[in-house]
JSON list of C-alpha atoms in Angstrom, two decimals:
[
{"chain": "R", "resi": 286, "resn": "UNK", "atom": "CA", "xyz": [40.49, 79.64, -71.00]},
{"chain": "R", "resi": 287, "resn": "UNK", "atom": "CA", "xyz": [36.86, 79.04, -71.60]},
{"chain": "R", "resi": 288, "resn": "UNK", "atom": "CA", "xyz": [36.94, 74.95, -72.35]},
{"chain": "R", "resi": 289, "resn": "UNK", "atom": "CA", "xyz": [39.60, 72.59, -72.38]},
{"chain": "R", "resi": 290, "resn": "UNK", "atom": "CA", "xyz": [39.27, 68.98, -73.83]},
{"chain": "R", "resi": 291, "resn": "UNK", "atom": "CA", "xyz": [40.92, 65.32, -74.09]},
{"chain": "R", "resi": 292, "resn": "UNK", "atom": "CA", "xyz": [40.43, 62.65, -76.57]},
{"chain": "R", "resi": 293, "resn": "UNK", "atom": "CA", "xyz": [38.42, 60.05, -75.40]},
{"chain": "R", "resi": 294, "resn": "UNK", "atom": "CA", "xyz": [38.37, 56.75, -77.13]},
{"chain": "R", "resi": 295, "resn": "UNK", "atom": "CA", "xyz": [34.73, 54.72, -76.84]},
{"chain": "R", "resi": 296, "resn": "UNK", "atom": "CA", "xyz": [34.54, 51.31, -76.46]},
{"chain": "R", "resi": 297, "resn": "UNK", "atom": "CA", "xyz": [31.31, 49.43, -78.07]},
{"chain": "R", "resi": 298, "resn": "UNK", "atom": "CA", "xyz": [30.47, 45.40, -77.78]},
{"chain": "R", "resi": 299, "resn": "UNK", "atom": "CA", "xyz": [27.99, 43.66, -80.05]},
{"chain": "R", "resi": 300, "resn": "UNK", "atom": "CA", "xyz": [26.54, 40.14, -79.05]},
{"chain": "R", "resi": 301, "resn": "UNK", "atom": "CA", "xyz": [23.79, 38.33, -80.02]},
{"chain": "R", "resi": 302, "resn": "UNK", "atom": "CA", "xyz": [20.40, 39.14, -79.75]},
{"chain": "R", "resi": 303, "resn": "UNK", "atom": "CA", "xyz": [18.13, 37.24, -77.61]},
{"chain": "R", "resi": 304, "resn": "UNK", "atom": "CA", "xyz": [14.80, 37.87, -80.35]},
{"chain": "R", "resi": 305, "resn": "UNK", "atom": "CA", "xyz": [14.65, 37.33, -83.77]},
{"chain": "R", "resi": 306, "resn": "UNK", "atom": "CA", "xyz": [13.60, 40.72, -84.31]},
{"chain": "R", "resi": 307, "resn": "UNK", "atom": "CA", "xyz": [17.11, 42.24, -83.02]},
{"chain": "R", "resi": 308, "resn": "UNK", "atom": "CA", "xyz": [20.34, 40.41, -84.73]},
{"chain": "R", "resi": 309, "resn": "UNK", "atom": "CA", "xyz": [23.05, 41.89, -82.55]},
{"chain": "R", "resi": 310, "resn": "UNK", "atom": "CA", "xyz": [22.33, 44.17, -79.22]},
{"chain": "R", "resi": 311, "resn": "UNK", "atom": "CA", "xyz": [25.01, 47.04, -78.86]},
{"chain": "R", "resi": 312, "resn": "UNK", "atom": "CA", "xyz": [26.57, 48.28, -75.98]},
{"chain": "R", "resi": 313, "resn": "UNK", "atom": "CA", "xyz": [28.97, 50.80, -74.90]},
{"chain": "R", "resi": 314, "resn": "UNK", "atom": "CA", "xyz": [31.51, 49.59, -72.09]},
{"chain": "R", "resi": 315, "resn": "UNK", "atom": "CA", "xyz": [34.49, 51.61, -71.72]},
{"chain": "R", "resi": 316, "resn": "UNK", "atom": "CA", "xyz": [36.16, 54.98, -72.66]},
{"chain": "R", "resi": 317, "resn": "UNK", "atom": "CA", "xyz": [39.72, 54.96, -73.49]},
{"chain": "R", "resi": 318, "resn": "UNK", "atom": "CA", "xyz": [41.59, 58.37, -72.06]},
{"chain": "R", "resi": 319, "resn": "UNK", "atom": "CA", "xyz": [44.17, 60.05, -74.98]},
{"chain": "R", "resi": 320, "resn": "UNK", "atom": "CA", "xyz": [43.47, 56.99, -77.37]},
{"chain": "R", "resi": 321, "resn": "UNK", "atom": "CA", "xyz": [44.50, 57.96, -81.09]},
{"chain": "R", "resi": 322, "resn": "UNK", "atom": "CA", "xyz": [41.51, 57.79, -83.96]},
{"chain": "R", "resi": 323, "resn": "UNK", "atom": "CA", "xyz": [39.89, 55.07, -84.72]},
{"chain": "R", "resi": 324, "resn": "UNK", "atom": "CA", "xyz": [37.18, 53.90, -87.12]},
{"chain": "R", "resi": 325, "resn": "UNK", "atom": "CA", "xyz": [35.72, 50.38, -85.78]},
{"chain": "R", "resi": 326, "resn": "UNK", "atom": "CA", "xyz": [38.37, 48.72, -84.88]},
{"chain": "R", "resi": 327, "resn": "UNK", "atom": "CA", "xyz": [37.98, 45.35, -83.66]},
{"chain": "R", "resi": 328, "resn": "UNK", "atom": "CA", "xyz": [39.92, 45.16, -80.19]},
{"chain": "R", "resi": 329, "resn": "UNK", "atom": "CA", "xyz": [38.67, 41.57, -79.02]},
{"chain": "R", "resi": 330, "resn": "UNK", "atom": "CA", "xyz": [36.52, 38.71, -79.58]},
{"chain": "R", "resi": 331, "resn": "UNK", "atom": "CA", "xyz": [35.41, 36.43, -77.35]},
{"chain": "R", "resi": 332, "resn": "UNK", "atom": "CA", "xyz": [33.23, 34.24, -78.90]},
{"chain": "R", "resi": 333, "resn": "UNK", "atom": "CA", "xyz": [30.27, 35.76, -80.16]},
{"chain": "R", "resi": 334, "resn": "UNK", "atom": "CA", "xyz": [30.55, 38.86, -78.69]},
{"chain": "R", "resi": 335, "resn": "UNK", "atom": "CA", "xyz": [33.03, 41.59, -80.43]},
{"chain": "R", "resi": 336, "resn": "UNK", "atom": "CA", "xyz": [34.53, 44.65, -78.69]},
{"chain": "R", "resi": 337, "resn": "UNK", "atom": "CA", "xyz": [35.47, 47.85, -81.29]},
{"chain": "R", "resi": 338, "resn": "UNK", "atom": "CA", "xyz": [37.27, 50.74, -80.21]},
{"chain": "R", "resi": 339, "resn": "UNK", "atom": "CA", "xyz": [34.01, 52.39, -82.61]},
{"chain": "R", "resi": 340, "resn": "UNK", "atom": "CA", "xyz": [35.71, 56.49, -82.65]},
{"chain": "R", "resi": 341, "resn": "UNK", "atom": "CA", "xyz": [37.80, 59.04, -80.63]},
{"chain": "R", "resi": 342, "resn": "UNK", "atom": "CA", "xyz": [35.85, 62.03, -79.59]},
{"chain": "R", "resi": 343, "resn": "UNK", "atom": "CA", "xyz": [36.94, 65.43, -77.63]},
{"chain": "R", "resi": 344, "resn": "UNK", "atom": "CA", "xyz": [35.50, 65.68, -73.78]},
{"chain": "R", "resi": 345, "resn": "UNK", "atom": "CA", "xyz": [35.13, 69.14, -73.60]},
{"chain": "R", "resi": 346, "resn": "UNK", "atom": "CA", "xyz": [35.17, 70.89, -70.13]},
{"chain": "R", "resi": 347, "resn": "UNK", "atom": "CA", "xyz": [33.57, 74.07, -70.02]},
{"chain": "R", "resi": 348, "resn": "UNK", "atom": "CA", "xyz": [33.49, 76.43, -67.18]},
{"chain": "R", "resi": 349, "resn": "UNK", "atom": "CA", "xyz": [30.08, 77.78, -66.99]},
{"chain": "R", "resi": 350, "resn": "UNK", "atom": "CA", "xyz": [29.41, 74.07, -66.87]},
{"chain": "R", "resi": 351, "resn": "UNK", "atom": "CA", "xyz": [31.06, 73.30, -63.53]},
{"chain": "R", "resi": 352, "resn": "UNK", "atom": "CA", "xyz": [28.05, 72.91, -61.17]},
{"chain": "R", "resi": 353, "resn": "UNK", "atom": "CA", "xyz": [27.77, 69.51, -63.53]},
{"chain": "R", "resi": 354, "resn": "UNK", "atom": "CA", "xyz": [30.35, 68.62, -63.31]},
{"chain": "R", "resi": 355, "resn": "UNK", "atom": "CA", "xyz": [30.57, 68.81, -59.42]},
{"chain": "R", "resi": 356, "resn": "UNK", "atom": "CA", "xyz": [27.15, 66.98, -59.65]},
{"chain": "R", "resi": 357, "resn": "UNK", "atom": "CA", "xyz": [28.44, 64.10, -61.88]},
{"chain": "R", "resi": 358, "resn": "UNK", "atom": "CA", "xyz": [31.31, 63.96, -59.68]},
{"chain": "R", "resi": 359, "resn": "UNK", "atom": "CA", "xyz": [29.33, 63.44, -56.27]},
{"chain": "R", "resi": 360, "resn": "UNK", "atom": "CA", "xyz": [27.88, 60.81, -57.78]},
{"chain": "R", "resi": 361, "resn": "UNK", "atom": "CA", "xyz": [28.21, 57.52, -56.09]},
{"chain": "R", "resi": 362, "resn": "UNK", "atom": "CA", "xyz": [30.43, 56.24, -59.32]},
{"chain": "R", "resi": 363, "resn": "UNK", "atom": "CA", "xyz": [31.33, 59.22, -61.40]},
{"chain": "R", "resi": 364, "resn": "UNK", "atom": "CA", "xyz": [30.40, 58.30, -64.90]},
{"chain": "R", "resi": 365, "resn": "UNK", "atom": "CA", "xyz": [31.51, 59.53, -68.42]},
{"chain": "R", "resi": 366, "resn": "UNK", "atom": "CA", "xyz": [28.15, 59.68, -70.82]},
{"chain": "R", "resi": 367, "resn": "UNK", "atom": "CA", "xyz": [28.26, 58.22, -74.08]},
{"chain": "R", "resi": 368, "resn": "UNK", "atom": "CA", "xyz": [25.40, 59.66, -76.75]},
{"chain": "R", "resi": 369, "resn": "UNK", "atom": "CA", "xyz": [24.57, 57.15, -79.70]},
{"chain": "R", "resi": 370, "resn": "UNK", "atom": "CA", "xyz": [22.44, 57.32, -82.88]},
{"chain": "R", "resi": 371, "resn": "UNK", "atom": "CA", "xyz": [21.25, 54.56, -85.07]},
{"chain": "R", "resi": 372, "resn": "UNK", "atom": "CA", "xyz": [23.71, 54.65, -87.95]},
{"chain": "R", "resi": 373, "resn": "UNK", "atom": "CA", "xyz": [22.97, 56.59, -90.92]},
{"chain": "R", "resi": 374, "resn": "UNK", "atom": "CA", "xyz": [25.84, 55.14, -92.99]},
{"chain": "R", "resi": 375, "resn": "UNK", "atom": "CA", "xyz": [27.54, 51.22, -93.30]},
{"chain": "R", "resi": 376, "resn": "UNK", "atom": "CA", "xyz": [27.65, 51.46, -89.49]},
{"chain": "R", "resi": 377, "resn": "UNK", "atom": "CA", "xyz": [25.85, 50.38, -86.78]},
{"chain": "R", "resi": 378, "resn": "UNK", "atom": "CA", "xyz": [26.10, 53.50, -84.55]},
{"chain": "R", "resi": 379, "resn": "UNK", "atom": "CA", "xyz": [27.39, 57.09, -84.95]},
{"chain": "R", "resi": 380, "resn": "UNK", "atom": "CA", "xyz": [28.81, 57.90, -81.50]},
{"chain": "R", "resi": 381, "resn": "UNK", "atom": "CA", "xyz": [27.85, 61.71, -80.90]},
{"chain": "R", "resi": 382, "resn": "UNK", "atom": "CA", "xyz": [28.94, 63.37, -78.02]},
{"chain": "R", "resi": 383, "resn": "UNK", "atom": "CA", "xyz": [30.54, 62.05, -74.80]},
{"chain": "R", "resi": 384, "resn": "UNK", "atom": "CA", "xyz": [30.63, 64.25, -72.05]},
{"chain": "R", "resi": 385, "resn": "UNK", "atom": "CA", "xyz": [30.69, 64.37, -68.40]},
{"chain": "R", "resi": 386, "resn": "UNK", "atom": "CA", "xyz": [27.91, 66.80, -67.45]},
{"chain": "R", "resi": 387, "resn": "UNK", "atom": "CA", "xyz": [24.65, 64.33, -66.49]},
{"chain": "R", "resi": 388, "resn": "UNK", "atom": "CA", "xyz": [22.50, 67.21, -67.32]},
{"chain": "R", "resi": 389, "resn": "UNK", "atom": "CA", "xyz": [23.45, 67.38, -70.73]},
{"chain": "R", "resi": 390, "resn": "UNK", "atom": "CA", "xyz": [23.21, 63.42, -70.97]},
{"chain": "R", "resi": 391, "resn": "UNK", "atom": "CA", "xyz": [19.58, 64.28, -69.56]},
{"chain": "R", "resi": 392, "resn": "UNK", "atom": "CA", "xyz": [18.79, 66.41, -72.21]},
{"chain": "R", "resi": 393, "resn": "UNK", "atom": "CA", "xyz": [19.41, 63.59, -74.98]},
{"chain": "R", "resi": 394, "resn": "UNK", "atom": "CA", "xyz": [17.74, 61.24, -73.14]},
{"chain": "R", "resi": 395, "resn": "UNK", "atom": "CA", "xyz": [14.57, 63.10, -72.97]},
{"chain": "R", "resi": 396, "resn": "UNK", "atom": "CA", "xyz": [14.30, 63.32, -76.79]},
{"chain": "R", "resi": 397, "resn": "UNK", "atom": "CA", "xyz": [14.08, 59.32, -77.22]},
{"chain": "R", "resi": 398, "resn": "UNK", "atom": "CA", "xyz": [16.08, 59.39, -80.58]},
{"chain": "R", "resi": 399, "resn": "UNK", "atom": "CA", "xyz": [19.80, 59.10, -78.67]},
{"chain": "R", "resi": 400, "resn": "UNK", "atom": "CA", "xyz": [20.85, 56.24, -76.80]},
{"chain": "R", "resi": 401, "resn": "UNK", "atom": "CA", "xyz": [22.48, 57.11, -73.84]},
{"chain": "R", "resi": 402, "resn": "UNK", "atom": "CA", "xyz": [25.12, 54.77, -72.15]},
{"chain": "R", "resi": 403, "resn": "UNK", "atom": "CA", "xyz": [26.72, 55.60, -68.93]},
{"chain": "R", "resi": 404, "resn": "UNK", "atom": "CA", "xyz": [30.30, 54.44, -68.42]},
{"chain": "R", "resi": 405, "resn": "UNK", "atom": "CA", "xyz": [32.33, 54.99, -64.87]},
{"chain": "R", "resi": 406, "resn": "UNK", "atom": "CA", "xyz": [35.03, 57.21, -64.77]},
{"chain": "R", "resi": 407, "resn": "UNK", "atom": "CA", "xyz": [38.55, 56.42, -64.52]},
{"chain": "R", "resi": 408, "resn": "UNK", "atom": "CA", "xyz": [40.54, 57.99, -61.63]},
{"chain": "R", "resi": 409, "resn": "UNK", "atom": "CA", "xyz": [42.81, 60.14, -63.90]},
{"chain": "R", "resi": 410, "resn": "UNK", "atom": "CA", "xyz": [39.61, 61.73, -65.38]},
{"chain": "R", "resi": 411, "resn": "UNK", "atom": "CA", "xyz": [38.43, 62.05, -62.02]},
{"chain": "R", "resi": 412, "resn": "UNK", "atom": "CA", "xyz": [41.47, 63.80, -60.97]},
{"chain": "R", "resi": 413, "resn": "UNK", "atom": "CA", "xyz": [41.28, 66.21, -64.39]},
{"chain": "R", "resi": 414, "resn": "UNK", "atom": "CA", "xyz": [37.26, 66.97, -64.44]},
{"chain": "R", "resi": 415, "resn": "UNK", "atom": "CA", "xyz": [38.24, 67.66, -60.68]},
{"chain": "R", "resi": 416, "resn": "UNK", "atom": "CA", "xyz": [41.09, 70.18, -61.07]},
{"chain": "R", "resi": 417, "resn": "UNK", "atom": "CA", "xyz": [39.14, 71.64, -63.26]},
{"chain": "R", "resi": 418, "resn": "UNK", "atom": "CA", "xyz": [36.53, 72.60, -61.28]},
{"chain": "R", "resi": 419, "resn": "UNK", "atom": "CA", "xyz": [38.36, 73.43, -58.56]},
{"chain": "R", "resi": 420, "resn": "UNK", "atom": "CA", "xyz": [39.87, 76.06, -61.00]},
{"chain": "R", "resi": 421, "resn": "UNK", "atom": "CA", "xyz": [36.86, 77.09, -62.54]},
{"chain": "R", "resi": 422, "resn": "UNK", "atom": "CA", "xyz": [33.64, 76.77, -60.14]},
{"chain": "R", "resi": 423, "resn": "UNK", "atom": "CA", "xyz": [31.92, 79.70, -58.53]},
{"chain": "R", "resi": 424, "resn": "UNK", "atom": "CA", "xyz": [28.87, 79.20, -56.40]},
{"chain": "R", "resi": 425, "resn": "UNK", "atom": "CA", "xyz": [25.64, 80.73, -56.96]},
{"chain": "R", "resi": 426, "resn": "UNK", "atom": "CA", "xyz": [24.13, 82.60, -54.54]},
{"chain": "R", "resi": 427, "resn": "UNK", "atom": "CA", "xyz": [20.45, 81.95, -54.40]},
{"chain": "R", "resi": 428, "resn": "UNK", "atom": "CA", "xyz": [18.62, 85.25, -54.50]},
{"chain": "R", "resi": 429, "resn": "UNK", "atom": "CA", "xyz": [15.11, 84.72, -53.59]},
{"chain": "R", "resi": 430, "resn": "UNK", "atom": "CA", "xyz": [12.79, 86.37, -55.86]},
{"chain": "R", "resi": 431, "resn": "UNK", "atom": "CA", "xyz": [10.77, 89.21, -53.75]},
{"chain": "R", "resi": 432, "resn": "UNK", "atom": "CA", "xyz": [6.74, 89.53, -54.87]},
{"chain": "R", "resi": 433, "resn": "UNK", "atom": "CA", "xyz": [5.45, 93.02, -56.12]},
{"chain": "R", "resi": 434, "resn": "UNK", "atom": "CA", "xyz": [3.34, 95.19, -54.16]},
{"chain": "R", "resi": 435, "resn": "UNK", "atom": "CA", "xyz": [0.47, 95.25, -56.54]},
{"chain": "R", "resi": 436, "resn": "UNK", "atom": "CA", "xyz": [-3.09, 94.25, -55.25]},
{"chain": "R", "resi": 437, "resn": "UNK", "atom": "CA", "xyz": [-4.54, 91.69, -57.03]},
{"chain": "R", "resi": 438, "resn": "UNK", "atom": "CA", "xyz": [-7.72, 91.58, -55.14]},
{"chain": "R", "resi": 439, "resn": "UNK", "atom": "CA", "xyz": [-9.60, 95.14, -56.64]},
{"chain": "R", "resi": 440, "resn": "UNK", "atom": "CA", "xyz": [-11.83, 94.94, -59.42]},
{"chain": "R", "resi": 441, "resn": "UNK", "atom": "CA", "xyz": [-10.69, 95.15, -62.94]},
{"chain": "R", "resi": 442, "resn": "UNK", "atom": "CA", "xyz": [-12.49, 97.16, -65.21]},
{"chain": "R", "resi": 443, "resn": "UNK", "atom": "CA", "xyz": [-11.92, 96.51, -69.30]},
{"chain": "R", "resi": 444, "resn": "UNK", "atom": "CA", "xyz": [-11.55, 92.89, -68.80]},
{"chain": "R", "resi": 445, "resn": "UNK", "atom": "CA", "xyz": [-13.51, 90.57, -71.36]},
{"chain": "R", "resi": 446, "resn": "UNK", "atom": "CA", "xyz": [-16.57, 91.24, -73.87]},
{"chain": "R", "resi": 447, "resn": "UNK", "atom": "CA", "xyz": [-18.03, 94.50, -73.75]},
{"chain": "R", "resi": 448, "resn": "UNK", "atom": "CA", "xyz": [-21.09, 92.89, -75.38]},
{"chain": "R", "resi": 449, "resn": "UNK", "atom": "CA", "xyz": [-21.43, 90.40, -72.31]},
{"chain": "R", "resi": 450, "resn": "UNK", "atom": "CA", "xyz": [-23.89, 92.22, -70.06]},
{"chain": "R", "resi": 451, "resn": "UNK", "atom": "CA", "xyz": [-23.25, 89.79, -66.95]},
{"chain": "R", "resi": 452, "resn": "UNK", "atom": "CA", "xyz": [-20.14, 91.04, -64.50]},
{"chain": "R", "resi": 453, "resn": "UNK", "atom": "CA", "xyz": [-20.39, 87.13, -63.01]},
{"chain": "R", "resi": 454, "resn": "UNK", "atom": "CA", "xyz": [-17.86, 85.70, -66.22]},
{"chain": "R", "resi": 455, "resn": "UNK", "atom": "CA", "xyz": [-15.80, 88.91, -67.82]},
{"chain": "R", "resi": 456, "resn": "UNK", "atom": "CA", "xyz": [-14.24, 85.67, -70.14]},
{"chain": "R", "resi": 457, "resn": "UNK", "atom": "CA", "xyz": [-17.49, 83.85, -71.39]},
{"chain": "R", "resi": 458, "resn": "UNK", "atom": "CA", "xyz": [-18.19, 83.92, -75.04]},
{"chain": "R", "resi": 459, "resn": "UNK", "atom": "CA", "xyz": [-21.37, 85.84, -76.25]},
{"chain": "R", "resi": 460, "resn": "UNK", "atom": "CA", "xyz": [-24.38, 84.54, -77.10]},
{"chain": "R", "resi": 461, "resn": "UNK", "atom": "CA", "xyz": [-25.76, 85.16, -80.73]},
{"chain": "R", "resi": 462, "resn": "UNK", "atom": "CA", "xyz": [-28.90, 87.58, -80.77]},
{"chain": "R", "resi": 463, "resn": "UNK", "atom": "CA", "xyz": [-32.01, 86.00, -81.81]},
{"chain": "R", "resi": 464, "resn": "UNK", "atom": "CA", "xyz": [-34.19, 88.20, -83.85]},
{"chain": "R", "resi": 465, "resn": "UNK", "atom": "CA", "xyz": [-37.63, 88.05, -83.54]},
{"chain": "R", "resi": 466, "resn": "UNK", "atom": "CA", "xyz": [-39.60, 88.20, -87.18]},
{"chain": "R", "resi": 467, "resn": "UNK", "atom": "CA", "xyz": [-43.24, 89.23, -86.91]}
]
C-alpha cells in the first residue's frame, strides 16, 4: 500500500471585515474526520459571523512522506493544513488540498497565491497519521558526502581568452584593437 486516505470535512467562518476595503474576512477553523460531501453548507450563525462546512477533501498519507509526518506530529499541537485559493467561480474560496505534511503546507506558502490555514489535529487523526508511520517510516541514514582527491591549487592551462595576453585575469573581456592610420 503506497497511500491511504480519509475524508476530511473543512470548516470555514466569514465575519465582518474591520476596513471598508475587505467586506467579509475568511477563516478556516476546524476539520471534520469521515464527514460526507458538502458544498457550503451553512452549519451555524451566530450573529454576524457564519460557519460552512465549505467541501470534503481526501487526506492522503503517503509513505515516502513519513519523516513529515513524524515532524508535524512532534509538533507542540499537531496540526492538519488547510490550502485555499481566491474563488474562481460564485464562491468565495476553492479549498485545495489539506494535508498533514508541514513541508508541503511550506511549499504553498512560499508561492503567496494560497492561503494557508493551520488547524490542530484531533486525537483520532493523531492516533491514524501515527499508526501509520509507525507502519511505514524508515530512517535515513546520513551518509556524509566524502571530497575528491583532485588538486585544485595547480595552474590551469586553456582557461579564458586566448586573445588576452595578461595571465593576471584568464576571465576579463578583451580590449578592442586600436588601429593606428598614418
Amino acid at each position: 500500500m503506497k497511500s491511504i486516505s480519509i475524508p476530511l470535512g473543512v470548516v470555514i467562518r466569514r465575519v465582518p471585515g474591520v476596513t471598508r476595503w475587505a467586506r467579509h474576512v475568511w477563516k478556516a477553523v476546524a476539520v471534520l474526520p469521515g464527514a460526507s460531501d458538502a458544498n457550503w453548507k451553512e452549519l451555524r450563525r451566530d450573529g454576524d459571523a457564519v460557519e460552512f462546512h465549505a467541501t470534503t477533501l481526501p487526506l492522503e498519507l503517503f509513505r515516502t512522506d513519513t519523516e513529515a509526518y513524524l515532524h508535524g506530529l512532534s509538533a507542540k499541537v499537531p496540526a492538519i493544513y488547510v490550502v485555499m485559493r481566491e474563488g474562481e467561480t460564485d464562491r468565495p474560496l476553492d479549498v485545495v488540498l489539506v494535508t498533514a505534511s508541514p513541508y508541503e503546507a511550506q511549499d504553498y506558502a512560499d508561492t503567496g497565491e494560497e492561503l494557508v490555514e493551520k488547524m490542530p489535529m484531533t486525537d483520532g487523526l493523531i492516533a491514524w497519521i501515527r499508526d501509520f508511520i509507525e507502519l511505514h517510516h524508515e530512517d535515513e541514514v546520513f551518509i556524509k558526502r566524502r571530497r575528491d582527491k583532485k588538486r585544485v591549487d595547480l595552474k590551469q592551462d586553456g582557461i579564458g581568452d586566448a586573445r588576452i595576453r595578461q595571465t593576471a585575469d584568464v576571465y576579463r573581456a578583451p580590449q578592442a584593437r586600436k588601429e593606428t592610420v598614418h
